Amino acid sequence: TPPPPDPDAVAAFQTAEYNLSWGLDAINAAEAYALGYSGEDVLIAVVDFNFNLDTDELNLHASSVGADPVNIAIYEAQVGEPAEDTPHGHAVAVTAAGLKNDSGTHGVAFNAQVIAVDYFSGVYSREVVQDGVRYTVSDPWTYAWDQGARIFNKSFGYDEDDIIENPPVVSVGYA
């Protein structure tokens, strides 16, 4: 068991920027930082919607990719509703790895790099036919893996209006 961190080193990380995120203190992040953990040399993949790829709050990997307007248009034509426009993906990425730069708040792994992959990016697209219907699907997870990411985030949830009948069983395997 490592010795506890120096209290002065812990206090040095509890800046105004740190204190803007109650979550950092809730997980004792300052103690981890004082022991040298910061996300240095880590690449985190965040697969979600609506990233700001021009931000100065994240260290974005060069392979980050935003939404393709063609894919959004196809989705909206099929669904009959506009695509989600809240910046959820960006908020998740900042929570995970927002830079420690005395601006706003910083993320848990503030020295990590993020590869942001929008669901509408169309990376690694392929066509599949299911029940006689042709779909174009992408594979953002393999794309991020091939870029070097080994830590992945995907937010799962549902809206109150979602109806789930006979949900599929998901099996995950690793090679």
mmCIF file of C-alpha atoms in Angstrom:
data_model
loop_
_atom_site.group_PDB
_atom_site.id
_atom_site.type_symbol
_atom_site.label_atom_id
_atom_site.label_comp_id
_atom_site.label_asym_id
_atom_site.label_seq_id
_atom_site.Cartn_x
_atom_site.Cartn_y
_atom_site.Cartn_z
ATOM 1 C CA THR A 1 0.000 0.000 0.000
ATOM 2 C CA PRO A 2 1.510 3.337 -0.999
ATOM 3 C CA PRO A 3 1.795 6.001 1.674
ATOM 4 C CA PRO A 4 -0.896 8.696 1.649
ATOM 5 C CA PRO A 5 -0.080 11.792 -0.400
ATOM 6 C CA ASP A 6 1.379 14.887 1.201
ATOM 7 C CA PRO A 7 -1.535 17.102 2.358
ATOM 8 C CA ASP A 8 0.183 20.196 0.928
ATOM 9 C CA ALA A 9 0.465 18.495 -2.477
ATOM 10 C CA VAL A 10 -3.228 17.585 -2.303
ATOM 11 C CA ALA A 11 -4.188 21.155 -1.391
ATOM 12 C CA ALA A 12 -2.159 22.508 -4.319
ATOM 13 C CA PHE A 13 -4.513 20.710 -6.720
ATOM 14 C CA GLN A 14 -7.685 22.008 -5.062
ATOM 15 C CA THR A 15 -7.808 25.175 -7.149
ATOM 16 C CA ALA A 16 -10.856 27.216 -8.144
ATOM 17 C CA GLU A 17 -10.917 25.280 -11.418
ATOM 18 C CA TYR A 18 -10.863 21.955 -9.526
ATOM 19 C CA ASN A 19 -13.600 23.088 -7.152
ATOM 20 C CA LEU A 20 -15.995 23.914 -10.014
ATOM 21 C CA SER A 21 -16.541 20.181 -10.461
ATOM 22 C CA TRP A 22 -17.976 18.551 -7.363
ATOM 23 C CA GLY A 23 -17.169 15.187 -8.953
ATOM 24 C CA LEU A 24 -13.413 15.654 -8.691
ATOM 25 C CA ASP A 25 -13.571 16.037 -4.934
ATOM 26 C CA ALA A 26 -16.126 13.222 -4.648
ATOM 27 C CA ILE A 27 -13.619 10.759 -6.121
ATOM 28 C CA ASN A 28 -10.625 12.211 -4.231
ATOM 29 C CA ALA A 29 -8.985 13.259 -7.484
ATOM 30 C CA ALA A 30 -6.602 15.701 -5.764
ATOM 31 C CA GLU A 31 -5.138 12.822 -3.787
ATOM 32 C CA ALA A 32 -4.552 10.854 -7.004
ATOM 33 C CA TYR A 33 -2.989 13.914 -8.678
ATOM 34 C CA ALA A 34 -0.666 14.382 -5.715
ATOM 35 C CA LEU A 35 0.500 10.793 -6.266
ATOM 36 C CA GLY A 36 1.295 11.599 -9.906
ATOM 37 C CA TYR A 37 -1.833 10.394 -11.720
ATOM 38 C CA SER A 38 -3.064 12.844 -14.348
ATOM 39 C CA GLY A 39 -3.859 10.902 -17.522
ATOM 40 C CA GLU A 40 -0.424 11.553 -19.031
ATOM 41 C CA ASP A 41 0.191 9.320 -22.087
ATOM 42 C CA VAL A 42 -3.426 8.071 -22.094
ATOM 43 C CA LEU A 43 -5.766 8.201 -25.102
ATOM 44 C CA ILE A 44 -9.463 8.114 -24.235
ATOM 45 C CA ALA A 45 -12.078 7.484 -26.917
ATOM 46 C CA VAL A 46 -15.428 9.190 -26.453
ATOM 47 C CA VAL A 47 -18.104 7.969 -28.870
ATOM 48 C CA ASP A 48 -21.118 10.269 -28.696
ATOM 49 C CA PHE A 49 -22.853 13.218 -30.367
ATOM 50 C CA ASN A 50 -21.982 16.863 -30.858
ATOM 51 C CA PHE A 51 -18.357 17.572 -30.093
ATOM 52 C CA ASN A 52 -16.716 20.971 -30.400
ATOM 53 C CA LEU A 53 -13.587 20.013 -32.321
ATOM 54 C CA ASP A 54 -12.308 23.617 -32.166
ATOM 55 C CA THR A 55 -12.219 23.760 -28.367
ATOM 56 C CA ASP A 56 -9.262 24.818 -26.268
ATOM 57 C CA GLU A 57 -10.589 22.803 -23.308
ATOM 58 C CA LEU A 58 -9.462 19.411 -24.646
ATOM 59 C CA ASN A 59 -6.300 17.872 -26.016
ATOM 60 C CA LEU A 60 -7.984 16.322 -29.039
ATOM 61 C CA HIS A 61 -6.286 13.557 -30.997
ATOM 62 C CA ALA A 62 -5.766 14.356 -34.678
ATOM 63 C CA SER A 63 -8.082 11.459 -35.609
ATOM 64 C CA SER A 64 -11.087 12.996 -33.852
ATOM 65 C CA VAL A 65 -13.988 13.218 -36.255
ATOM 66 C CA GLY A 66 -17.232 15.138 -36.121
ATOM 67 C CA ALA A 67 -20.586 14.508 -37.688
ATOM 68 C CA ASP A 68 -20.975 14.139 -41.442
ATOM 69 C CA PRO A 69 -23.879 16.382 -42.563
ATOM 70 C CA VAL A 70 -24.940 13.749 -45.130
ATOM 71 C CA ASN A 71 -25.357 11.142 -42.379
ATOM 72 C CA ILE A 72 -27.367 13.607 -40.299
ATOM 73 C CA ALA A 73 -29.626 14.381 -43.276
ATOM 74 C CA ILE A 74 -30.234 10.675 -43.919
ATOM 75 C CA TYR A 75 -31.061 10.087 -40.258
ATOM 76 C CA GLU A 76 -33.446 13.046 -40.124
ATOM 77 C CA ALA A 77 -35.191 11.923 -43.333
ATOM 78 C CA GLN A 78 -35.646 8.400 -41.974
ATOM 79 C CA VAL A 79 -36.717 9.357 -38.467
ATOM 80 C CA GLY A 80 -38.674 12.490 -39.330
ATOM 81 C CA GLU A 81 -37.101 14.460 -36.485
ATOM 82 C CA PRO A 82 -34.025 16.621 -36.168
ATOM 83 C CA ALA A 83 -30.895 14.996 -34.789
ATOM 84 C CA GLU A 84 -30.008 15.748 -31.173
ATOM 85 C CA ASP A 85 -28.204 19.077 -30.870
ATOM 86 C CA THR A 86 -27.169 19.140 -27.215
ATOM 87 C CA PRO A 87 -23.368 19.072 -26.707
ATOM 88 C CA HIS A 88 -23.464 15.836 -24.711
ATOM 89 C CA GLY A 89 -20.365 14.287 -26.279
ATOM 90 C CA HIS A 90 -18.333 17.401 -25.667
ATOM 91 C CA ALA A 91 -19.468 17.590 -22.033
ATOM 92 C CA VAL A 92 -18.524 13.939 -21.470
ATOM 93 C CA ALA A 93 -15.094 14.481 -23.032
ATOM 94 C CA VAL A 94 -14.439 17.533 -20.832
ATOM 95 C CA THR A 95 -15.555 15.621 -17.725
ATOM 96 C CA ALA A 96 -13.123 12.841 -18.583
ATOM 97 C CA ALA A 97 -10.149 14.873 -19.799
ATOM 98 C CA GLY A 98 -10.767 18.623 -19.804
ATOM 99 C CA LEU A 99 -7.459 20.476 -19.640
ATOM 100 C CA LYS A 100 -6.161 21.912 -16.380
ATOM 101 C CA ASN A 101 -5.710 25.432 -17.735
ATOM 102 C CA ASP A 102 -7.347 27.762 -15.189
ATOM 103 C CA SER A 103 -10.396 28.106 -17.437
ATOM 104 C CA GLY A 104 -13.746 26.611 -16.506
ATOM 105 C CA THR A 105 -13.238 23.220 -14.926
ATOM 106 C CA HIS A 106 -10.873 20.398 -15.720
ATOM 107 C CA GLY A 107 -11.480 16.716 -16.243
ATOM 108 C CA VAL A 108 -10.496 13.739 -14.163
ATOM 109 C CA ALA A 109 -7.584 12.814 -16.445
ATOM 110 C CA PHE A 110 -6.594 16.384 -17.333
ATOM 111 C CA ASN A 111 -3.379 15.384 -19.149
ATOM 112 C CA ALA A 112 -5.034 12.723 -21.306
ATOM 113 C CA GLN A 113 -5.709 13.037 -24.999
ATOM 114 C CA VAL A 114 -9.212 12.464 -26.375
ATOM 115 C CA ILE A 115 -10.269 10.952 -29.653
ATOM 116 C CA ALA A 116 -13.800 12.243 -30.136
ATOM 117 C CA VAL A 117 -15.880 10.219 -32.593
ATOM 118 C CA ASP A 118 -19.361 11.450 -33.453
ATOM 119 C CA TYR A 119 -21.953 8.770 -34.139
ATOM 120 C CA PHE A 120 -22.830 10.541 -37.376
ATOM 121 C CA SER A 121 -19.200 10.566 -38.557
ATOM 122 C CA GLY A 122 -19.633 7.475 -40.712
ATOM 123 C CA VAL A 123 -16.216 6.049 -39.868
ATOM 124 C CA TYR A 124 -15.614 2.477 -41.007
ATOM 125 C CA SER A 125 -18.996 2.421 -42.766
ATOM 126 C CA ARG A 126 -20.355 -0.724 -44.334
ATOM 127 C CA GLU A 127 -23.690 -1.819 -45.706
ATOM 128 C CA VAL A 128 -25.698 -4.585 -44.089
ATOM 129 C CA VAL A 129 -29.040 -6.090 -45.046
ATOM 130 C CA GLN A 130 -31.448 -7.093 -42.311
ATOM 131 C CA ASP A 131 -34.956 -8.376 -43.038
ATOM 132 C CA GLY A 132 -34.602 -7.167 -46.620
ATOM 133 C CA VAL A 133 -33.700 -3.620 -45.604
ATOM 134 C CA ARG A 134 -30.294 -2.218 -46.486
ATOM 135 C CA TYR A 135 -28.588 -0.167 -43.769
ATOM 136 C CA THR A 136 -25.334 1.709 -43.700
ATOM 137 C CA VAL A 137 -23.672 1.342 -40.313
ATOM 138 C CA SER A 138 -20.409 2.649 -38.988
ATOM 139 C CA ASP A 139 -18.003 1.248 -36.423
ATOM 140 C CA PRO A 140 -16.594 4.087 -34.311
ATOM 141 C CA TRP A 141 -15.169 1.722 -31.687
ATOM 142 C CA THR A 142 -12.896 -0.155 -34.080
ATOM 143 C CA TYR A 143 -11.922 3.163 -35.642
ATOM 144 C CA ALA A 144 -10.856 4.558 -32.246
ATOM 145 C CA TRP A 145 -9.070 1.291 -31.372
ATOM 146 C CA ASP A 146 -7.116 1.476 -34.620
ATOM 147 C CA GLN A 147 -6.089 5.044 -33.723
ATOM 148 C CA GLY A 148 -4.599 3.792 -30.422
ATOM 149 C CA ALA A 149 -7.401 4.291 -27.886
ATOM 150 C CA ARG A 150 -7.616 1.657 -25.168
ATOM 151 C CA ILE A 151 -10.054 3.441 -22.851
ATOM 152 C CA PHE A 152 -13.557 3.974 -24.217
ATOM 153 C CA ASN A 153 -16.580 5.910 -23.052
ATOM 154 C CA LYS A 154 -20.079 5.493 -24.363
ATOM 155 C CA SER A 155 -23.000 6.974 -22.506
ATOM 156 C CA PHE A 156 -25.960 4.628 -22.313
ATOM 157 C CA GLY A 157 -29.369 5.814 -21.297
ATOM 158 C CA TYR A 158 -32.884 6.263 -22.481
ATOM 159 C CA ASP A 159 -35.550 8.903 -22.780
ATOM 160 C CA GLU A 160 -38.801 8.611 -20.857
ATOM 161 C CA ASP A 161 -40.657 8.069 -24.143
ATOM 162 C CA ASP A 162 -38.456 5.165 -25.230
ATOM 163 C CA ILE A 163 -40.215 1.833 -25.275
ATOM 164 C CA ILE A 164 -38.015 -1.216 -25.050
ATOM 165 C CA GLU A 165 -39.699 -4.480 -25.939
ATOM 166 C CA ASN A 166 -37.610 -7.624 -25.820
ATOM 167 C CA PRO A 167 -34.271 -5.843 -25.532
ATOM 168 C CA PRO A 168 -31.398 -7.591 -27.284
ATOM 169 C CA VAL A 169 -28.802 -9.506 -25.318
ATOM 170 C CA VAL A 170 -25.402 -7.939 -25.878
ATOM 171 C CA SER A 171 -22.264 -10.044 -25.742
ATOM 172 C CA VAL A 172 -18.849 -8.408 -25.696
ATOM 173 C CA GLY A 173 -15.712 -10.335 -26.509
ATOM 174 C CA TYR A 174 -12.073 -9.339 -26.584
ATOM 175 C CA ALA A 175 -9.354 -10.840 -28.731
#
